[in-house]
């Protein structure tokens, strides 16, 4: 999907929801200037990814994430959603038993919806600075990250 963003000039913004960063292949020839929002789960650094993925896959994941962060020429924003797992970006947890999981997923979806809508309003429709204002303040649900996945302090 990201390759299509770089090849099709009809696409004006891109959002990756805990994407498979190990599949990112660097290509400096492509047009990578559209605004990019990358939303990551709480396991966004090598150490935490190594706990849930095989070591080689975790290493490739971080390499891809770092390459995307370093090589994206347009506006980019990489955020870690603090309480999210990979499945939090889907509706599946809403159908699991357990009110706690359902409630946490609803809270994460509310956060995702706010971030995505404000990003699109600002960077796609050029309507205000709501996204920039939101991410510039300290927030309990998310934080900005570097390509390494480390929090930006």
PDB file of N, CA, C and O in Angstrom, residues 94-140:
ATOM      1  N   UNK A  94     -13.164  -6.251  20.168  1.00  0.00           N
ATOM      2  CA  UNK A  94     -14.508  -5.858  20.617  1.00  0.00           C
ATOM      3  C   UNK A  94     -15.434  -7.068  20.753  1.00  0.00           C
ATOM      4  O   UNK A  94     -16.450  -7.006  21.435  1.00  0.00           O
ATOM      5  N   UNK A  95     -15.077  -8.157  20.084  1.00  0.00           N
ATOM      6  CA  UNK A  95     -15.923  -9.354  20.096  1.00  0.00           C
ATOM      7  C   UNK A  95     -15.399 -10.442  21.017  1.00  0.00           C
ATOM      8  O   UNK A  95     -15.967 -11.516  21.100  1.00  0.00           O
ATOM      9  N   UNK A  96     -14.289 -10.157  21.713  1.00  0.00           N
ATOM     10  CA  UNK A  96     -13.747 -11.097  22.681  1.00  0.00           C
ATOM     11  C   UNK A  96     -14.522 -10.975  23.987  1.00  0.00           C
ATOM     12  O   UNK A  96     -15.112  -9.945  24.279  1.00  0.00           O
ATOM     13  N   UNK A  97     -14.500 -12.054  24.753  1.00  0.00           N
ATOM     14  CA  UNK A  97     -15.115 -11.990  26.071  1.00  0.00           C
ATOM     15  C   UNK A  97     -14.240 -11.152  26.975  1.00  0.00           C
ATOM     16  O   UNK A  97     -13.028 -11.153  26.858  1.00  0.00           O
ATOM     17  N   UNK A  98     -14.846 -10.456  27.852  1.00  0.00           N
ATOM     18  CA  UNK A  98     -14.094  -9.637  28.797  1.00  0.00           C
ATOM     19  C   UNK A  98     -14.368  -8.166  28.595  1.00  0.00           C
ATOM     20  O   UNK A  98     -13.990  -7.594  27.578  1.00  0.00           O
ATOM     21  N   UNK A  99     -15.015  -7.590  29.547  1.00  0.00           N
ATOM     22  CA  UNK A  99     -15.402  -6.185  29.476  1.00  0.00           C
ATOM     23  C   UNK A  99     -14.178  -5.266  29.518  1.00  0.00           C
ATOM     24  O   UNK A  99     -14.168  -4.210  28.888  1.00  0.00           O
ATOM     25  N   UNK A 100     -13.126  -5.674  30.223  1.00  0.00           N
ATOM     26  CA  UNK A 100     -11.924  -4.846  30.328  1.00  0.00           C
ATOM     27  C   UNK A 100     -11.266  -4.665  28.966  1.00  0.00           C
ATOM     28  O   UNK A 100     -10.893  -3.553  28.582  1.00  0.00           O
ATOM     29  N   UNK A 101     -11.106  -5.767  28.221  1.00  0.00           N
ATOM     30  CA  UNK A 101     -10.514  -5.699  26.886  1.00  0.00           C
ATOM     31  C   UNK A 101     -11.379  -4.853  25.956  1.00  0.00           C
ATOM     32  O   UNK A 101     -10.876  -4.027  25.198  1.00  0.00           O
ATOM     33  N   UNK A 102     -12.680  -5.040  26.037  1.00  0.00           N
ATOM     34  CA  UNK A 102     -13.598  -4.276  25.195  1.00  0.00           C
ATOM     35  C   UNK A 102     -13.493  -2.782  25.502  1.00  0.00           C
ATOM     36  O   UNK A 102     -13.409  -1.955  24.591  1.00  0.00           O
ATOM     37  N   UNK A 103     -13.463  -2.432  26.791  1.00  0.00           N
ATOM     38  CA  UNK A 103     -13.374  -1.028  27.200  1.00  0.00           C
ATOM     39  C   UNK A 103     -12.046  -0.415  26.748  1.00  0.00           C
ATOM     40  O   UNK A 103     -12.013   0.687  26.206  1.00  0.00           O
ATOM     41  N   UNK A 104     -10.936  -1.141  26.931  1.00  0.00           N
ATOM     42  CA  UNK A 104      -9.621  -0.638  26.522  1.00  0.00           C
ATOM     43  C   UNK A 104      -9.582  -0.434  24.999  1.00  0.00           C
ATOM     44  O   UNK A 104      -9.073   0.572  24.508  1.00  0.00           O
ATOM     45  N   UNK A 105     -10.155  -1.379  24.257  1.00  0.00           N
ATOM     46  CA  UNK A 105     -10.178  -1.260  22.793  1.00  0.00           C
ATOM     47  C   UNK A 105     -10.994  -0.048  22.358  1.00  0.00           C
ATOM     48  O   UNK A 105     -10.585   0.684  21.449  1.00  0.00           O
ATOM     49  N   UNK A 106     -12.122   0.183  23.002  1.00  0.00           N
ATOM     50  CA  UNK A 106     -12.935   1.366  22.684  1.00  0.00           C
ATOM     51  C   UNK A 106     -12.159   2.652  22.949  1.00  0.00           C
ATOM     52  O   UNK A 106     -12.230   3.600  22.155  1.00  0.00           O
ATOM     53  N   UNK A 107     -11.410   2.697  24.044  1.00  0.00           N
ATOM     54  CA  UNK A 107     -10.599   3.874  24.353  1.00  0.00           C
ATOM     55  C   UNK A 107      -9.514   4.075  23.302  1.00  0.00           C
ATOM     56  O   UNK A 107      -9.253   5.202  22.872  1.00  0.00           O
ATOM     57  N   UNK A 108      -8.873   2.999  22.885  1.00  0.00           N
ATOM     58  CA  UNK A 108      -7.835   3.085  21.855  1.00  0.00           C
ATOM     59  C   UNK A 108      -8.443   3.544  20.536  1.00  0.00           C
ATOM     60  O   UNK A 108      -7.894   4.410  19.850  1.00  0.00           O
ATOM     61  N   UNK A 109      -9.606   3.007  20.177  1.00  0.00           N
ATOM     62  CA  UNK A 109     -10.263   3.416  18.924  1.00  0.00           C
ATOM     63  C   UNK A 109     -10.635   4.899  18.964  1.00  0.00           C
ATOM     64  O   UNK A 109     -10.513   5.593  17.938  1.00  0.00           O
ATOM     65  N   UNK A 110     -11.073   5.387  20.098  1.00  0.00           N
ATOM     66  CA  UNK A 110     -11.396   6.806  20.234  1.00  0.00           C
ATOM     67  C   UNK A 110     -10.150   7.656  19.991  1.00  0.00           C
ATOM     68  O   UNK A 110     -10.199   8.657  19.271  1.00  0.00           O
ATOM     69  N   UNK A 111      -9.034   7.233  20.573  1.00  0.00           N
ATOM     70  CA  UNK A 111      -7.766   7.939  20.373  1.00  0.00           C
ATOM     71  C   UNK A 111      -7.359   7.903  18.903  1.00  0.00           C
ATOM     72  O   UNK A 111      -6.995   8.928  18.319  1.00  0.00           O
ATOM     73  N   UNK A 112      -7.416   6.716  18.287  1.00  0.00           N
ATOM     74  CA  UNK A 112      -7.057   6.575  16.870  1.00  0.00           C
ATOM     75  C   UNK A 112      -7.936   7.452  15.990  1.00  0.00           C
ATOM     76  O   UNK A 112      -7.439   8.133  15.086  1.00  0.00           O
ATOM     77  N   UNK A 113      -9.228   7.434  16.250  1.00  0.00           N
ATOM     78  CA  UNK A 113     -10.155   8.234  15.443  1.00  0.00           C
ATOM     79  C   UNK A 113      -9.847   9.723  15.536  1.00  0.00           C
ATOM     80  O   UNK A 113      -9.883  10.440  14.527  1.00  0.00           O
ATOM     81  N   UNK A 114      -9.521  10.190  16.738  1.00  0.00           N
ATOM     82  CA  UNK A 114      -9.192  11.610  16.905  1.00  0.00           C
ATOM     83  C   UNK A 114      -7.899  11.959  16.168  1.00  0.00           C
ATOM     84  O   UNK A 114      -7.835  12.963  15.448  1.00  0.00           O
ATOM     85  N   UNK A 115      -6.877  11.127  16.336  1.00  0.00           N
ATOM     86  CA  UNK A 115      -5.607  11.394  15.665  1.00  0.00           C
ATOM     87  C   UNK A 115      -5.762  11.393  14.143  1.00  0.00           C
ATOM     88  O   UNK A 115      -5.276  12.302  13.457  1.00  0.00           O
ATOM     89  N   UNK A 116      -6.432  10.383  13.624  1.00  0.00           N
ATOM     90  CA  UNK A 116      -6.588  10.255  12.172  1.00  0.00           C
ATOM     91  C   UNK A 116      -7.422  11.397  11.595  1.00  0.00           C
ATOM     92  O   UNK A 116      -7.050  12.003  10.592  1.00  0.00           O
ATOM     93  N   UNK A 117      -8.538  11.714  12.239  1.00  0.00           N
ATOM     94  CA  UNK A 117      -9.397  12.777  11.700  1.00  0.00           C
ATOM     95  C   UNK A 117      -8.694  14.126  11.747  1.00  0.00           C
ATOM     96  O   UNK A 117      -8.753  14.902  10.781  1.00  0.00           O
ATOM     97  N   UNK A 118      -7.978  14.418  12.826  1.00  0.00           N
ATOM     98  CA  UNK A 118      -7.269  15.704  12.900  1.00  0.00           C
ATOM     99  C   UNK A 118      -6.095  15.745  11.920  1.00  0.00           C
ATOM    100  O   UNK A 118      -5.817  16.797  11.330  1.00  0.00           O
ATOM    101  N   UNK A 119      -5.408  14.616  11.729  1.00  0.00           N
ATOM    102  CA  UNK A 119      -4.336  14.554  10.746  1.00  0.00           C
ATOM    103  C   UNK A 119      -4.887  14.847   9.349  1.00  0.00           C
ATOM    104  O   UNK A 119      -4.317  15.652   8.602  1.00  0.00           O
ATOM    105  N   UNK A 120      -5.977  14.214   8.990  1.00  0.00           N
ATOM    106  CA  UNK A 120      -6.554  14.411   7.656  1.00  0.00           C
ATOM    107  C   UNK A 120      -7.089  15.828   7.470  1.00  0.00           C
ATOM    108  O   UNK A 120      -6.914  16.421   6.404  1.00  0.00           O
ATOM    109  N   UNK A 121      -7.732  16.365   8.494  1.00  0.00           N
ATOM    110  CA  UNK A 121      -8.219  17.744   8.393  1.00  0.00           C
ATOM    111  C   UNK A 121      -7.064  18.715   8.147  1.00  0.00           C
ATOM    112  O   UNK A 121      -7.160  19.603   7.289  1.00  0.00           O
ATOM    113  N   UNK A 122      -5.972  18.526   8.877  1.00  0.00           N
ATOM    114  CA  UNK A 122      -4.840  19.451   8.750  1.00  0.00           C
ATOM    115  C   UNK A 122      -4.035  19.224   7.479  1.00  0.00           C
ATOM    116  O   UNK A 122      -3.698  20.173   6.774  1.00  0.00           O
ATOM    117  N   UNK A 123      -3.728  17.969   7.178  1.00  0.00           N
ATOM    118  CA  UNK A 123      -2.781  17.699   6.095  1.00  0.00           C
ATOM    119  C   UNK A 123      -3.421  17.355   4.751  1.00  0.00           C
ATOM    120  O   UNK A 123      -2.751  17.448   3.730  1.00  0.00           O
ATOM    121  N   UNK A 124      -4.664  16.982   4.751  1.00  0.00           N
ATOM    122  CA  UNK A 124      -5.339  16.678   3.494  1.00  0.00           C
ATOM    123  C   UNK A 124      -6.258  17.825   3.081  1.00  0.00           C
ATOM    124  O   UNK A 124      -6.270  18.232   1.933  1.00  0.00           O
ATOM    125  N   UNK A 125      -7.009  18.356   4.044  1.00  0.00           N
ATOM    126  CA  UNK A 125      -7.974  19.407   3.734  1.00  0.00           C
ATOM    127  C   UNK A 125      -7.480  20.809   4.075  1.00  0.00           C
ATOM    128  O   UNK A 125      -8.185  21.780   3.827  1.00  0.00           O
ATOM    129  N   UNK A 126      -6.277  20.893   4.686  1.00  0.00           N
ATOM    130  CA  UNK A 126      -5.684  22.190   5.045  1.00  0.00           C
ATOM    131  C   UNK A 126      -6.618  23.018   5.928  1.00  0.00           C
ATOM    132  O   UNK A 126      -6.793  24.208   5.717  1.00  0.00           O
ATOM    133  N   UNK A 127      -7.206  22.353   6.921  1.00  0.00           N
ATOM    134  CA  UNK A 127      -8.140  23.012   7.828  1.00  0.00           C
ATOM    135  C   UNK A 127      -7.557  23.078   9.239  1.00  0.00           C
ATOM    136  O   UNK A 127      -7.768  22.192  10.067  1.00  0.00           O
ATOM    137  N   UNK A 128      -6.805  24.120   9.501  1.00  0.00           N
ATOM    138  CA  UNK A 128      -6.313  24.385  10.844  1.00  0.00           C
ATOM    139  C   UNK A 128      -5.083  23.592  11.237  1.00  0.00           C
ATOM    140  O   UNK A 128      -4.460  22.909  10.424  1.00  0.00           O
ATOM    141  N   UNK A 129      -4.764  23.694  12.515  1.00  0.00           N
ATOM    142  CA  UNK A 129      -3.584  23.065  13.087  1.00  0.00           C
ATOM    143  C   UNK A 129      -3.962  22.129  14.236  1.00  0.00           C
ATOM    144  O   UNK A 129      -3.191  21.954  15.176  1.00  0.00           O
ATOM    145  N   UNK A 130      -5.135  21.518  14.151  1.00  0.00           N
ATOM    146  CA  UNK A 130      -5.624  20.661  15.237  1.00  0.00           C
ATOM    147  C   UNK A 130      -4.726  19.481  15.525  1.00  0.00           C
ATOM    148  O   UNK A 130      -4.502  19.121  16.690  1.00  0.00           O
ATOM    149  N   UNK A 131      -4.183  18.856  14.480  1.00  0.00           N
ATOM    150  CA  UNK A 131      -3.304  17.711  14.687  1.00  0.00           C
ATOM    151  C   UNK A 131      -2.003  18.149  15.346  1.00  0.00           C
ATOM    152  O   UNK A 131      -1.565  17.556  16.329  1.00  0.00           O
ATOM    153  N   UNK A 132      -1.394  19.181  14.821  1.00  0.00           N
ATOM    154  CA  UNK A 132      -0.139  19.683  15.384  1.00  0.00           C
ATOM    155  C   UNK A 132      -0.303  20.079  16.844  1.00  0.00           C
ATOM    156  O   UNK A 132       0.566  19.789  17.669  1.00  0.00           O
ATOM    157  N   UNK A 133      -1.403  20.725  17.162  1.00  0.00           N
ATOM    158  CA  UNK A 133      -1.657  21.125  18.548  1.00  0.00           C
ATOM    159  C   UNK A 133      -1.838  19.897  19.441  1.00  0.00           C
ATOM    160  O   UNK A 133      -1.321  19.847  20.559  1.00  0.00           O
ATOM    161  N   UNK A 134      -2.542  18.904  18.941  1.00  0.00           N
ATOM    162  CA  UNK A 134      -2.804  17.702  19.730  1.00  0.00           C
ATOM    163  C   UNK A 134      -1.516  16.949  20.046  1.00  0.00           C
ATOM    164  O   UNK A 134      -1.282  16.564  21.195  1.00  0.00           O
ATOM    165  N   UNK A 135      -0.658  16.756  19.053  1.00  0.00           N
ATOM    166  CA  UNK A 135       0.548  15.959  19.310  1.00  0.00           C
ATOM    167  C   UNK A 135       1.642  16.750  20.012  1.00  0.00           C
ATOM    168  O   UNK A 135       2.578  16.155  20.544  1.00  0.00           O
ATOM    169  N   UNK A 136       1.536  18.075  20.039  1.00  0.00           N
ATOM    170  CA  UNK A 136       2.575  18.876  20.700  1.00  0.00           C
ATOM    171  C   UNK A 136       2.402  18.908  22.212  1.00  0.00           C
ATOM    172  O   UNK A 136       3.321  19.285  22.926  1.00  0.00           O
ATOM    173  N   UNK A 137       1.238  18.503  22.701  1.00  0.00           N
ATOM    174  CA  UNK A 137       1.021  18.474  24.145  1.00  0.00           C
ATOM    175  C   UNK A 137       1.266  17.057  24.673  1.00  0.00           C
ATOM    176  O   UNK A 137       1.181  16.081  23.931  1.00  0.00           O
ATOM    177  N   UNK A 138       1.589  16.963  25.951  1.00  0.00           N
ATOM    178  CA  UNK A 138       1.789  15.656  26.580  1.00  0.00           C
ATOM    179  C   UNK A 138       0.438  14.962  26.655  1.00  0.00           C
ATOM    180  O   UNK A 138      -0.560  15.556  27.057  1.00  0.00           O
ATOM    181  N   UNK A 139       0.402  13.711  26.244  1.00  0.00           N
ATOM    182  CA  UNK A 139      -0.852  12.967  26.197  1.00  0.00           C
ATOM    183  C   UNK A 139      -0.638  11.595  26.804  1.00  0.00           C
ATOM    184  O   UNK A 139       0.357  10.940  26.513  1.00  0.00           O
ATOM    185  N   UNK A 140      -1.564  11.137  27.625  1.00  0.00           N
ATOM    186  CA  UNK A 140      -1.400   9.838  28.295  1.00  0.00           C
ATOM    187  C   UNK A 140      -1.572   8.660  27.350  1.00  0.00           C
ATOM    188  O   UNK A 140      -1.041   7.581  27.591  1.00  0.00           O
TER     189      UNK A 140
END
